[in-house]
């Protein structure tokens, strides 16, 4: 029997996810409903993708008894509300990254998943690409010996897109771009928490991070460094250096289709889409969708590849990077005063303090509510 999908939000990423599902066997995956904030948007999406039901509210989708799992594709400031809505309706969830805006919100989502006994996975699609599967396999087999260093970069000029610039839309390069580098480090080091993190960079006048360099130190003298940017194109590759060799993921490290191990290249081509895509290698979302199906068939409530603890570690590290760079969202208002106190008492960099002061001048979201 096919896993019956409901699509929450009729935006660009939801389009690509739905196209990706069509590259999988129809007897395994079927989209049965789509919901948007405007009925006409849902209806247009349903016609384009041949979906039988279109709803003009997320609440209607939550009440649909024929939906097994909901893909949440709206922007991340609204993930918490959407996740709670569907989980309280006993729906299984695949939620786009980042799972939420901060640790507090992620913990609330994870608690709700446990309380409602539903499946929940953050859609870190990179982890399910065949390249990532092969990387984990080679590391487990000691193909390159002991890993000593990881380096990755993700930079694309995206300052023309409000979603990357405006704070109220969850803007900032970390949550949209840098988190791919960070999750890669976490995957290679098997979810180990680093001993220390050092982040430095520059913010936009809107108070969100633009370009940041992050250095992480792990136990046994292992290191990782990554750079991310929303203002410039970077090499966008990743490399793992071990005592017996290297694993390199060339450009498009967040949606990889080939890798180089000790000089030997292997390709992992993706199926062609049936409709034009909005994002590079978008059909690669098929792999995370199949992971959800396999987990549901096994009765699991979380994926062993992208577990709840993985999501929690990721957001905790992201919060620390934001703290050091000085990025505060309205969702962080409950600890904004504490953040400023810590910055003052610990002598946090002038750059970070300037970013926060720019936010105070340019954004009054916290004071409004």
mmCIF file of C-alpha atoms in Angstrom:
data_model
loop_
_atom_site.group_PDB
_atom_site.id
_atom_site.type_symbol
_atom_site.label_atom_id
_atom_site.label_comp_id
_atom_site.label_asym_id
_atom_site.label_seq_id
_atom_site.Cartn_x
_atom_site.Cartn_y
_atom_site.Cartn_z
ATOM 1 C CA UNK A 1 0.000 0.000 0.000
ATOM 2 C CA UNK A 2 1.275 3.445 -0.911
ATOM 3 C CA UNK A 3 2.338 5.953 1.723
ATOM 4 C CA UNK A 4 -0.224 8.742 1.423
ATOM 5 C CA UNK A 5 1.327 12.200 1.534
ATOM 6 C CA UNK A 6 -0.235 15.531 2.379
ATOM 7 C CA UNK A 7 1.646 18.654 1.303
ATOM 8 C CA UNK A 8 1.625 21.666 3.631
ATOM 9 C CA UNK A 9 2.311 24.871 1.643
ATOM 10 C CA UNK A 10 2.236 25.234 -2.135
ATOM 11 C CA UNK A 11 5.590 26.979 -2.524
ATOM 12 C CA UNK A 12 8.726 26.229 -4.517
ATOM 13 C CA UNK A 13 10.210 23.587 -2.231
ATOM 14 C CA UNK A 14 6.886 21.749 -2.018
ATOM 15 C CA UNK A 15 6.782 21.713 -5.813
ATOM 16 C CA UNK A 16 10.216 20.108 -6.022
ATOM 17 C CA UNK A 17 9.382 17.585 -3.298
ATOM 18 C CA UNK A 18 6.223 16.543 -5.129
ATOM 19 C CA UNK A 19 8.167 16.182 -8.377
ATOM 20 C CA UNK A 20 10.752 14.089 -6.541
ATOM 21 C CA UNK A 21 8.034 11.777 -5.221
ATOM 22 C CA UNK A 22 7.007 11.052 -8.804
ATOM 23 C CA UNK A 23 10.425 9.504 -9.446
ATOM 24 C CA UNK A 24 9.511 6.770 -6.939
ATOM 25 C CA UNK A 25 7.107 3.877 -7.627
ATOM 26 C CA UNK A 26 3.466 5.007 -7.615
ATOM 27 C CA UNK A 27 2.552 1.947 -5.592
ATOM 28 C CA UNK A 28 4.840 3.206 -2.800
ATOM 29 C CA UNK A 29 4.172 6.957 -2.700
ATOM 30 C CA UNK A 30 1.059 8.970 -3.481
ATOM 31 C CA UNK A 31 0.235 12.637 -2.813
ATOM 32 C CA UNK A 32 -3.437 12.757 -1.858
ATOM 33 C CA UNK A 33 -3.871 16.348 -0.664
ATOM 34 C CA UNK A 34 -2.262 19.791 -0.622
ATOM 35 C CA UNK A 35 -3.005 22.758 1.617
ATOM 36 C CA UNK A 36 -2.086 26.428 1.328
ATOM 37 C CA UNK A 37 -3.121 29.595 3.116
ATOM 38 C CA UNK A 38 -5.075 30.577 -0.010
ATOM 39 C CA UNK A 39 -7.392 28.033 -1.611
ATOM 40 C CA UNK A 40 -6.540 29.238 -5.126
ATOM 41 C CA UNK A 41 -2.853 28.494 -4.517
ATOM 42 C CA UNK A 42 -3.664 24.962 -3.364
ATOM 43 C CA UNK A 43 -5.969 24.426 -6.327
ATOM 44 C CA UNK A 44 -3.332 25.612 -8.800
ATOM 45 C CA UNK A 45 -0.780 23.280 -7.176
ATOM 46 C CA UNK A 46 -3.217 20.343 -7.245
ATOM 47 C CA UNK A 47 -3.913 20.821 -10.939
ATOM 48 C CA UNK A 48 -0.217 21.037 -11.790
ATOM 49 C CA UNK A 49 0.567 17.858 -9.838
ATOM 50 C CA UNK A 50 -2.689 15.934 -10.368
ATOM 51 C CA UNK A 51 -3.617 15.885 -6.672
ATOM 52 C CA UNK A 52 -7.231 15.049 -5.855
ATOM 53 C CA UNK A 53 -7.775 17.330 -2.841
ATOM 54 C CA UNK A 54 -6.886 20.989 -2.318
ATOM 55 C CA UNK A 55 -7.447 22.806 0.975
ATOM 56 C CA UNK A 56 -7.426 26.506 1.762
ATOM 57 C CA UNK A 57 -6.182 25.964 5.308
ATOM 58 C CA UNK A 58 -3.711 23.734 7.104
ATOM 59 C CA UNK A 59 -6.406 22.778 9.612
ATOM 60 C CA UNK A 60 -8.405 21.040 6.865
ATOM 61 C CA UNK A 61 -5.370 19.011 5.868
ATOM 62 C CA UNK A 62 -4.827 18.039 9.504
ATOM 63 C CA UNK A 63 -8.380 16.686 9.650
ATOM 64 C CA UNK A 64 -8.050 14.568 6.491
ATOM 65 C CA UNK A 65 -8.206 10.916 7.609
ATOM 66 C CA UNK A 66 -6.618 9.679 4.390
ATOM 67 C CA UNK A 67 -3.239 11.350 4.972
ATOM 68 C CA UNK A 68 -0.483 9.192 6.498
ATOM 69 C CA UNK A 69 2.300 11.760 6.623
ATOM 70 C CA UNK A 70 2.541 15.508 6.069
ATOM 71 C CA UNK A 71 5.435 17.224 4.323
ATOM 72 C CA UNK A 72 5.831 20.710 5.837
ATOM 73 C CA UNK A 73 7.330 23.060 3.263
ATOM 74 C CA UNK A 74 6.509 26.532 4.575
ATOM 75 C CA UNK A 75 9.241 28.889 5.814
ATOM 76 C CA UNK A 76 10.889 28.044 9.118
ATOM 77 C CA UNK A 77 9.441 30.782 11.354
ATOM 78 C CA UNK A 78 6.140 28.902 10.949
ATOM 79 C CA UNK A 79 7.431 25.361 11.416
ATOM 80 C CA UNK A 80 6.628 25.219 15.128
ATOM 81 C CA UNK A 81 2.983 26.110 14.653
ATOM 82 C CA UNK A 82 2.548 23.769 11.692
ATOM 83 C CA UNK A 83 4.291 20.842 13.399
ATOM 84 C CA UNK A 84 2.174 21.174 16.524
ATOM 85 C CA UNK A 85 -1.018 21.405 14.467
ATOM 86 C CA UNK A 86 -0.370 18.211 12.528
ATOM 87 C CA UNK A 87 1.135 16.212 15.370
ATOM 88 C CA UNK A 88 -1.808 17.037 17.628
ATOM 89 C CA UNK A 89 -3.941 15.626 14.802
ATOM 90 C CA UNK A 90 -1.813 12.442 14.993
ATOM 91 C CA UNK A 91 -0.133 12.993 11.637
ATOM 92 C CA UNK A 92 3.391 11.803 10.922
ATOM 93 C CA UNK A 93 5.720 14.618 9.880
ATOM 94 C CA UNK A 94 8.586 15.301 7.501
ATOM 95 C CA UNK A 95 9.465 18.947 8.191
ATOM 96 C CA UNK A 96 11.773 21.026 6.045
ATOM 97 C CA UNK A 97 15.005 22.256 7.561
ATOM 98 C CA UNK A 98 15.655 23.984 9.844
ATOM 99 C CA UNK A 99 13.171 22.178 12.054
ATOM 100 C CA UNK A 100 12.567 25.410 13.986
ATOM 101 C CA UNK A 101 14.112 28.762 14.858
ATOM 102 C CA UNK A 102 15.937 27.828 18.070
ATOM 103 C CA UNK A 103 16.491 25.110 20.658
ATOM 104 C CA UNK A 104 13.414 26.024 22.657
ATOM 105 C CA UNK A 105 11.157 25.549 19.633
ATOM 106 C CA UNK A 106 12.834 22.295 18.569
ATOM 107 C CA UNK A 107 12.407 20.848 22.061
ATOM 108 C CA UNK A 108 8.730 21.776 21.960
ATOM 109 C CA UNK A 109 8.337 19.976 18.631
ATOM 110 C CA UNK A 110 10.203 16.883 19.823
ATOM 111 C CA UNK A 111 8.132 16.760 23.013
ATOM 112 C CA UNK A 112 4.938 16.950 20.966
ATOM 113 C CA UNK A 113 6.065 14.122 18.670
ATOM 114 C CA UNK A 114 6.746 11.922 21.669
ATOM 115 C CA UNK A 115 3.514 12.869 23.397
ATOM 116 C CA UNK A 116 1.421 12.199 20.294
ATOM 117 C CA UNK A 117 3.426 9.073 19.370
ATOM 118 C CA UNK A 118 3.951 10.117 15.761
ATOM 119 C CA UNK A 119 6.917 9.904 13.423
ATOM 120 C CA UNK A 120 8.939 13.083 13.004
ATOM 121 C CA UNK A 121 12.010 13.783 10.893
ATOM 122 C CA UNK A 122 13.804 16.973 9.940
ATOM 123 C CA UNK A 123 14.223 17.034 6.164
ATOM 124 C CA UNK A 124 18.014 17.161 5.949
ATOM 125 C CA UNK A 125 17.845 15.704 2.459
ATOM 126 C CA UNK A 126 21.622 15.588 2.049
ATOM 127 C CA UNK A 127 21.960 12.712 4.525
ATOM 128 C CA UNK A 128 19.925 10.377 2.336
ATOM 129 C CA UNK A 129 21.691 10.872 -0.990
ATOM 130 C CA UNK A 130 23.580 7.757 -2.138
ATOM 131 C CA UNK A 131 26.806 9.769 -1.822
ATOM 132 C CA UNK A 132 26.139 10.366 1.886
ATOM 133 C CA UNK A 133 25.242 6.711 2.395
ATOM 134 C CA UNK A 134 28.530 5.715 0.777
ATOM 135 C CA UNK A 135 30.496 8.229 2.868
ATOM 136 C CA UNK A 136 29.093 6.796 6.108
ATOM 137 C CA UNK A 137 29.858 3.285 4.914
ATOM 138 C CA UNK A 138 33.478 4.116 4.044
ATOM 139 C CA UNK A 139 34.035 5.903 7.345
ATOM 140 C CA UNK A 140 32.646 2.918 9.263
ATOM 141 C CA UNK A 141 34.988 0.610 7.354
ATOM 142 C CA UNK A 142 38.007 2.831 8.012
ATOM 143 C CA UNK A 143 38.566 3.515 4.319
ATOM 144 C CA UNK A 144 40.597 6.682 5.021
ATOM 145 C CA UNK A 145 41.766 5.774 8.503
ATOM 146 C CA UNK A 146 41.071 8.067 11.437
ATOM 147 C CA UNK A 147 39.363 11.302 10.464
ATOM 148 C CA UNK A 148 41.423 14.310 11.545
ATOM 149 C CA UNK A 149 39.943 17.252 9.642
ATOM 150 C CA UNK A 150 36.746 18.281 7.825
ATOM 151 C CA UNK A 151 36.381 21.322 5.611
ATOM 152 C CA UNK A 152 33.283 22.493 3.741
ATOM 153 C CA UNK A 153 31.875 25.618 2.126
ATOM 154 C CA UNK A 154 28.465 26.795 0.964
ATOM 155 C CA UNK A 155 28.134 30.211 -0.587
ATOM 156 C CA UNK A 156 25.650 31.560 -3.134
ATOM 157 C CA UNK A 157 24.779 35.221 -3.848
ATOM 158 C CA UNK A 158 21.192 35.371 -2.583
ATOM 159 C CA UNK A 159 20.860 38.854 -1.145
ATOM 160 C CA UNK A 160 18.151 39.611 -3.705
ATOM 161 C CA UNK A 161 15.859 37.130 -1.976
ATOM 162 C CA UNK A 162 13.945 38.529 1.022
ATOM 163 C CA UNK A 163 13.880 35.082 2.651
ATOM 164 C CA UNK A 164 17.660 35.305 3.144
ATOM 165 C CA UNK A 165 17.694 38.946 4.231
ATOM 166 C CA UNK A 166 14.606 39.755 6.296
ATOM 167 C CA UNK A 167 14.745 38.672 9.907
ATOM 168 C CA UNK A 168 10.989 38.177 10.254
ATOM 169 C CA UNK A 169 11.179 35.631 7.404
ATOM 170 C CA UNK A 170 13.889 33.653 9.192
ATOM 171 C CA UNK A 171 16.618 35.318 7.126
ATOM 172 C CA UNK A 172 20.303 34.715 7.627
ATOM 173 C CA UNK A 173 22.796 32.461 5.899
ATOM 174 C CA UNK A 174 23.243 29.976 8.747
ATOM 175 C CA UNK A 175 19.744 28.513 8.862
ATOM 176 C CA UNK A 176 19.458 28.327 5.073
ATOM 177 C CA UNK A 177 23.019 27.560 3.917
ATOM 178 C CA UNK A 178 25.537 27.104 6.711
ATOM 179 C CA UNK A 179 23.507 24.422 8.407
ATOM 180 C CA UNK A 180 24.341 22.079 5.510
ATOM 181 C CA UNK A 181 28.029 22.383 6.323
ATOM 182 C CA UNK A 182 27.333 21.951 10.030
ATOM 183 C CA UNK A 183 25.162 18.871 9.576
ATOM 184 C CA UNK A 184 27.909 17.369 7.399
ATOM 185 C CA UNK A 185 30.426 17.808 10.218
ATOM 186 C CA UNK A 186 27.970 16.300 12.699
ATOM 187 C CA UNK A 187 27.337 13.324 10.415
ATOM 188 C CA UNK A 188 31.030 12.583 9.844
ATOM 189 C CA UNK A 189 31.792 12.805 13.559
ATOM 190 C CA UNK A 190 28.764 10.594 14.375
ATOM 191 C CA UNK A 191 26.821 13.175 16.343
ATOM 192 C CA UNK A 192 29.637 13.976 18.746
ATOM 193 C CA UNK A 193 29.391 17.351 20.450
ATOM 194 C CA UNK A 194 32.436 19.546 19.777
ATOM 195 C CA UNK A 195 34.626 20.650 22.658
ATOM 196 C CA UNK A 196 34.634 24.219 21.372
ATOM 197 C CA UNK A 197 33.166 26.433 18.650
ATOM 198 C CA UNK A 198 34.531 29.701 17.325
ATOM 199 C CA UNK A 199 32.444 31.717 14.869
ATOM 200 C CA UNK A 200 33.252 35.068 13.313
ATOM 201 C CA UNK A 201 31.762 36.928 10.391
ATOM 202 C CA UNK A 202 29.679 39.846 9.201
ATOM 203 C CA UNK A 203 26.004 40.732 9.483
ATOM 204 C CA UNK A 204 23.663 42.619 7.173
ATOM 205 C CA UNK A 205 22.015 45.849 8.280
ATOM 206 C CA UNK A 206 18.847 43.813 8.861
ATOM 207 C CA UNK A 207 20.640 42.032 11.715
ATOM 208 C CA UNK A 208 21.050 38.615 10.086
ATOM 209 C CA UNK A 209 24.307 36.829 9.298
ATOM 210 C CA UNK A 210 25.756 37.182 5.807
ATOM 211 C CA UNK A 211 29.201 35.517 5.765
ATOM 212 C CA UNK A 212 30.639 33.476 8.634
ATOM 213 C CA UNK A 213 33.632 31.211 9.264
ATOM 214 C CA UNK A 214 33.188 28.520 11.922
ATOM 215 C CA UNK A 215 35.924 26.424 13.524
ATOM 216 C CA UNK A 216 35.079 23.416 15.680
ATOM 217 C CA UNK A 217 37.422 21.396 17.856
ATOM 218 C CA UNK A 218 36.566 17.814 18.781
ATOM 219 C CA UNK A 219 38.115 15.268 21.116
ATOM 220 C CA UNK A 220 41.397 13.579 20.231
ATOM 221 C CA UNK A 221 42.678 16.651 18.356
ATOM 222 C CA UNK A 222 40.145 16.428 15.543
ATOM 223 C CA UNK A 223 39.024 19.602 13.792
ATOM 224 C CA UNK A 224 36.438 20.972 11.393
ATOM 225 C CA UNK A 225 36.089 24.315 9.655
ATOM 226 C CA UNK A 226 33.404 25.637 7.364
ATOM 227 C CA UNK A 227 32.475 28.885 5.644
ATOM 228 C CA UNK A 228 29.050 29.965 4.512
ATOM 229 C CA UNK A 229 27.801 33.071 2.733
ATOM 230 C CA UNK A 230 24.648 34.532 1.205
ATOM 231 C CA UNK A 231 26.580 37.227 -0.667
ATOM 232 C CA UNK A 232 29.203 35.347 -2.696
ATOM 233 C CA UNK A 233 29.779 32.144 -4.603
ATOM 234 C CA UNK A 234 32.178 29.774 -2.868
ATOM 235 C CA UNK A 235 33.667 26.468 -4.140
ATOM 236 C CA UNK A 236 30.763 24.688 -2.396
ATOM 237 C CA UNK A 237 32.662 21.471 -1.836
ATOM 238 C CA UNK A 238 33.591 19.354 1.168
ATOM 239 C CA UNK A 239 36.593 17.249 2.096
ATOM 240 C CA UNK A 240 37.252 14.731 4.836
ATOM 241 C CA UNK A 241 40.916 14.192 5.660
ATOM 242 C CA UNK A 242 41.967 10.980 7.351
ATOM 243 C CA UNK A 243 45.238 9.345 8.322
ATOM 244 C CA UNK A 244 45.044 7.064 5.256
ATOM 245 C CA UNK A 245 43.477 9.297 2.632
ATOM 246 C CA UNK A 246 40.717 11.724 1.732
ATOM 247 C CA UNK A 247 37.084 11.778 0.728
ATOM 248 C CA UNK A 248 36.111 14.748 -1.420
ATOM 249 C CA UNK A 249 32.614 15.866 -2.357
ATOM 250 C CA UNK A 250 32.922 18.369 -5.222
ATOM 251 C CA UNK A 251 30.633 21.323 -5.850
ATOM 252 C CA UNK A 252 27.022 21.089 -4.667
ATOM 253 C CA UNK A 253 28.066 19.339 -1.468
ATOM 254 C CA UNK A 254 24.515 19.702 -0.080
ATOM 255 C CA UNK A 255 22.977 17.698 -2.940
ATOM 256 C CA UNK A 256 25.922 15.560 -4.109
ATOM 257 C CA UNK A 257 25.919 13.265 -7.107
ATOM 258 C CA UNK A 258 29.575 12.202 -7.133
ATOM 259 C CA UNK A 259 32.525 11.850 -4.810
ATOM 260 C CA UNK A 260 36.266 11.329 -5.046
ATOM 261 C CA UNK A 261 37.964 8.855 -2.707
ATOM 262 C CA UNK A 262 41.748 8.893 -2.795
ATOM 263 C CA UNK A 263 41.621 10.206 -6.345
ATOM 264 C CA UNK A 264 39.002 7.755 -7.630
ATOM 265 C CA UNK A 265 35.738 9.363 -8.780
ATOM 266 C CA UNK A 266 32.322 7.695 -8.613
ATOM 267 C CA UNK A 267 29.088 9.196 -9.953
ATOM 268 C CA UNK A 268 25.586 8.746 -8.558
ATOM 269 C CA UNK A 269 23.202 10.277 -11.134
ATOM 270 C CA UNK A 270 19.696 11.421 -10.218
ATOM 271 C CA UNK A 271 16.529 10.617 -12.172
ATOM 272 C CA UNK A 272 15.244 13.327 -14.485
ATOM 273 C CA UNK A 273 12.286 15.417 -13.235
ATOM 274 C CA UNK A 274 8.908 15.352 -14.951
ATOM 275 C CA UNK A 275 8.544 19.123 -14.430
ATOM 276 C CA UNK A 276 11.058 21.987 -14.178
ATOM 277 C CA UNK A 277 12.630 22.323 -10.719
ATOM 278 C CA UNK A 278 13.295 25.355 -8.545
ATOM 279 C CA UNK A 279 16.376 23.949 -6.803
ATOM 280 C CA UNK A 280 19.470 22.182 -8.098
ATOM 281 C CA UNK A 281 19.187 18.381 -7.993
ATOM 282 C CA UNK A 282 15.692 18.679 -6.501
ATOM 283 C CA UNK A 283 14.744 15.109 -7.391
ATOM 284 C CA UNK A 284 17.231 14.087 -4.704
ATOM 285 C CA UNK A 285 14.462 14.658 -2.181
ATOM 286 C CA UNK A 286 13.198 11.250 -3.254
ATOM 287 C CA UNK A 287 15.687 9.641 -0.874
ATOM 288 C CA UNK A 288 14.405 11.332 2.289
ATOM 289 C CA UNK A 289 10.835 10.470 1.247
ATOM 290 C CA UNK A 290 11.750 6.811 0.889
ATOM 291 C CA UNK A 291 13.446 6.932 4.301
ATOM 292 C CA UNK A 292 10.177 8.137 5.802
ATOM 293 C CA UNK A 293 8.263 5.307 4.160
ATOM 294 C CA UNK A 294 10.701 2.663 5.375
ATOM 295 C CA UNK A 295 10.585 4.043 8.918
ATOM 296 C CA UNK A 296 6.772 4.014 8.908
ATOM 297 C CA UNK A 297 6.699 0.438 7.627
ATOM 298 C CA UNK A 298 8.973 -0.544 10.532
ATOM 299 C CA UNK A 299 6.855 1.318 13.069
ATOM 300 C CA UNK A 300 9.664 3.749 13.938
ATOM 301 C CA UNK A 301 8.988 7.197 15.380
ATOM 302 C CA UNK A 302 12.289 8.672 14.220
ATOM 303 C CA UNK A 303 14.948 7.941 11.621
ATOM 304 C CA UNK A 304 18.258 6.434 12.742
ATOM 305 C CA UNK A 305 19.945 8.484 9.999
ATOM 306 C CA UNK A 306 18.478 11.851 11.058
ATOM 307 C CA UNK A 307 17.298 11.247 14.604
ATOM 308 C CA UNK A 308 15.675 13.580 17.095
ATOM 309 C CA UNK A 309 18.980 13.854 18.943
ATOM 310 C CA UNK A 310 20.655 14.819 15.651
ATOM 311 C CA UNK A 311 18.157 17.645 15.181
ATOM 312 C CA UNK A 312 18.625 18.801 18.750
ATOM 313 C CA UNK A 313 22.420 18.873 18.476
ATOM 314 C CA UNK A 314 22.204 20.742 15.185
ATOM 315 C CA UNK A 315 19.978 23.514 16.544
ATOM 316 C CA UNK A 316 22.016 23.823 19.744
ATOM 317 C CA UNK A 317 25.180 24.379 17.720
ATOM 318 C CA UNK A 318 23.353 26.794 15.434
ATOM 319 C CA UNK A 319 22.171 28.768 18.468
ATOM 320 C CA UNK A 320 25.747 29.011 19.711
ATOM 321 C CA UNK A 321 26.998 30.217 16.327
ATOM 322 C CA UNK A 322 24.247 32.833 16.223
ATOM 323 C CA UNK A 323 25.120 33.902 19.759
ATOM 324 C CA UNK A 324 28.745 34.469 18.835
ATOM 325 C CA UNK A 325 27.902 36.326 15.633
ATOM 326 C CA UNK A 326 25.146 38.320 17.324
ATOM 327 C CA UNK A 327 21.992 37.243 15.468
ATOM 328 C CA UNK A 328 18.790 37.359 17.530
ATOM 329 C CA UNK A 329 15.324 36.561 16.165
ATOM 330 C CA UNK A 330 11.994 37.619 17.659
ATOM 331 C CA UNK A 331 11.576 33.983 18.724
ATOM 332 C CA UNK A 332 14.636 34.492 20.952
ATOM 333 C CA UNK A 333 13.174 37.459 22.832
ATOM 334 C CA UNK A 334 12.870 35.495 26.055
ATOM 335 C CA UNK A 335 16.668 35.392 26.302
ATOM 336 C CA UNK A 336 17.659 38.532 24.446
ATOM 337 C CA UNK A 337 18.464 40.441 27.615
ATOM 338 C CA UNK A 338 20.555 37.514 28.866
ATOM 339 C CA UNK A 339 22.425 37.385 25.541
ATOM 340 C CA UNK A 340 23.407 41.034 25.808
ATOM 341 C CA UNK A 341 24.444 40.542 29.445
ATOM 342 C CA UNK A 342 26.693 37.610 28.512
ATOM 343 C CA UNK A 343 28.227 39.569 25.628
ATOM 344 C CA UNK A 344 29.091 42.419 27.963
ATOM 345 C CA UNK A 345 30.471 40.242 30.756
ATOM 346 C CA UNK A 346 32.525 37.933 28.520
ATOM 347 C CA UNK A 347 33.873 40.545 26.136
ATOM 348 C CA UNK A 348 32.257 39.042 23.041
ATOM 349 C CA UNK A 349 33.621 40.523 19.835
ATOM 350 C CA UNK A 350 32.787 44.084 18.888
ATOM 351 C CA UNK A 351 31.415 42.753 15.591
ATOM 352 C CA UNK A 352 28.834 40.609 17.403
ATOM 353 C CA UNK A 353 27.803 43.492 19.632
ATOM 354 C CA UNK A 354 27.455 45.762 16.609
ATOM 355 C CA UNK A 355 25.206 43.193 14.903
ATOM 356 C CA UNK A 356 22.896 43.134 17.921
ATOM 357 C CA UNK A 357 22.825 46.920 18.120
ATOM 358 C CA UNK A 358 21.934 47.087 14.417
ATOM 359 C CA UNK A 359 19.074 44.709 15.137
ATOM 360 C CA UNK A 360 17.828 46.883 17.956
ATOM 361 C CA UNK A 361 17.759 49.880 15.617
ATOM 362 C CA UNK A 362 16.308 48.139 12.575
ATOM 363 C CA UNK A 363 13.858 45.706 14.134
ATOM 364 C CA UNK A 364 11.276 46.332 16.803
ATOM 365 C CA UNK A 365 9.610 42.905 16.579
ATOM 366 C CA UNK A 366 10.508 41.940 20.134
ATOM 367 C CA UNK A 367 9.236 45.142 21.653
ATOM 368 C CA UNK A 368 5.966 44.806 19.750
ATOM 369 C CA UNK A 369 5.057 41.494 21.094
#
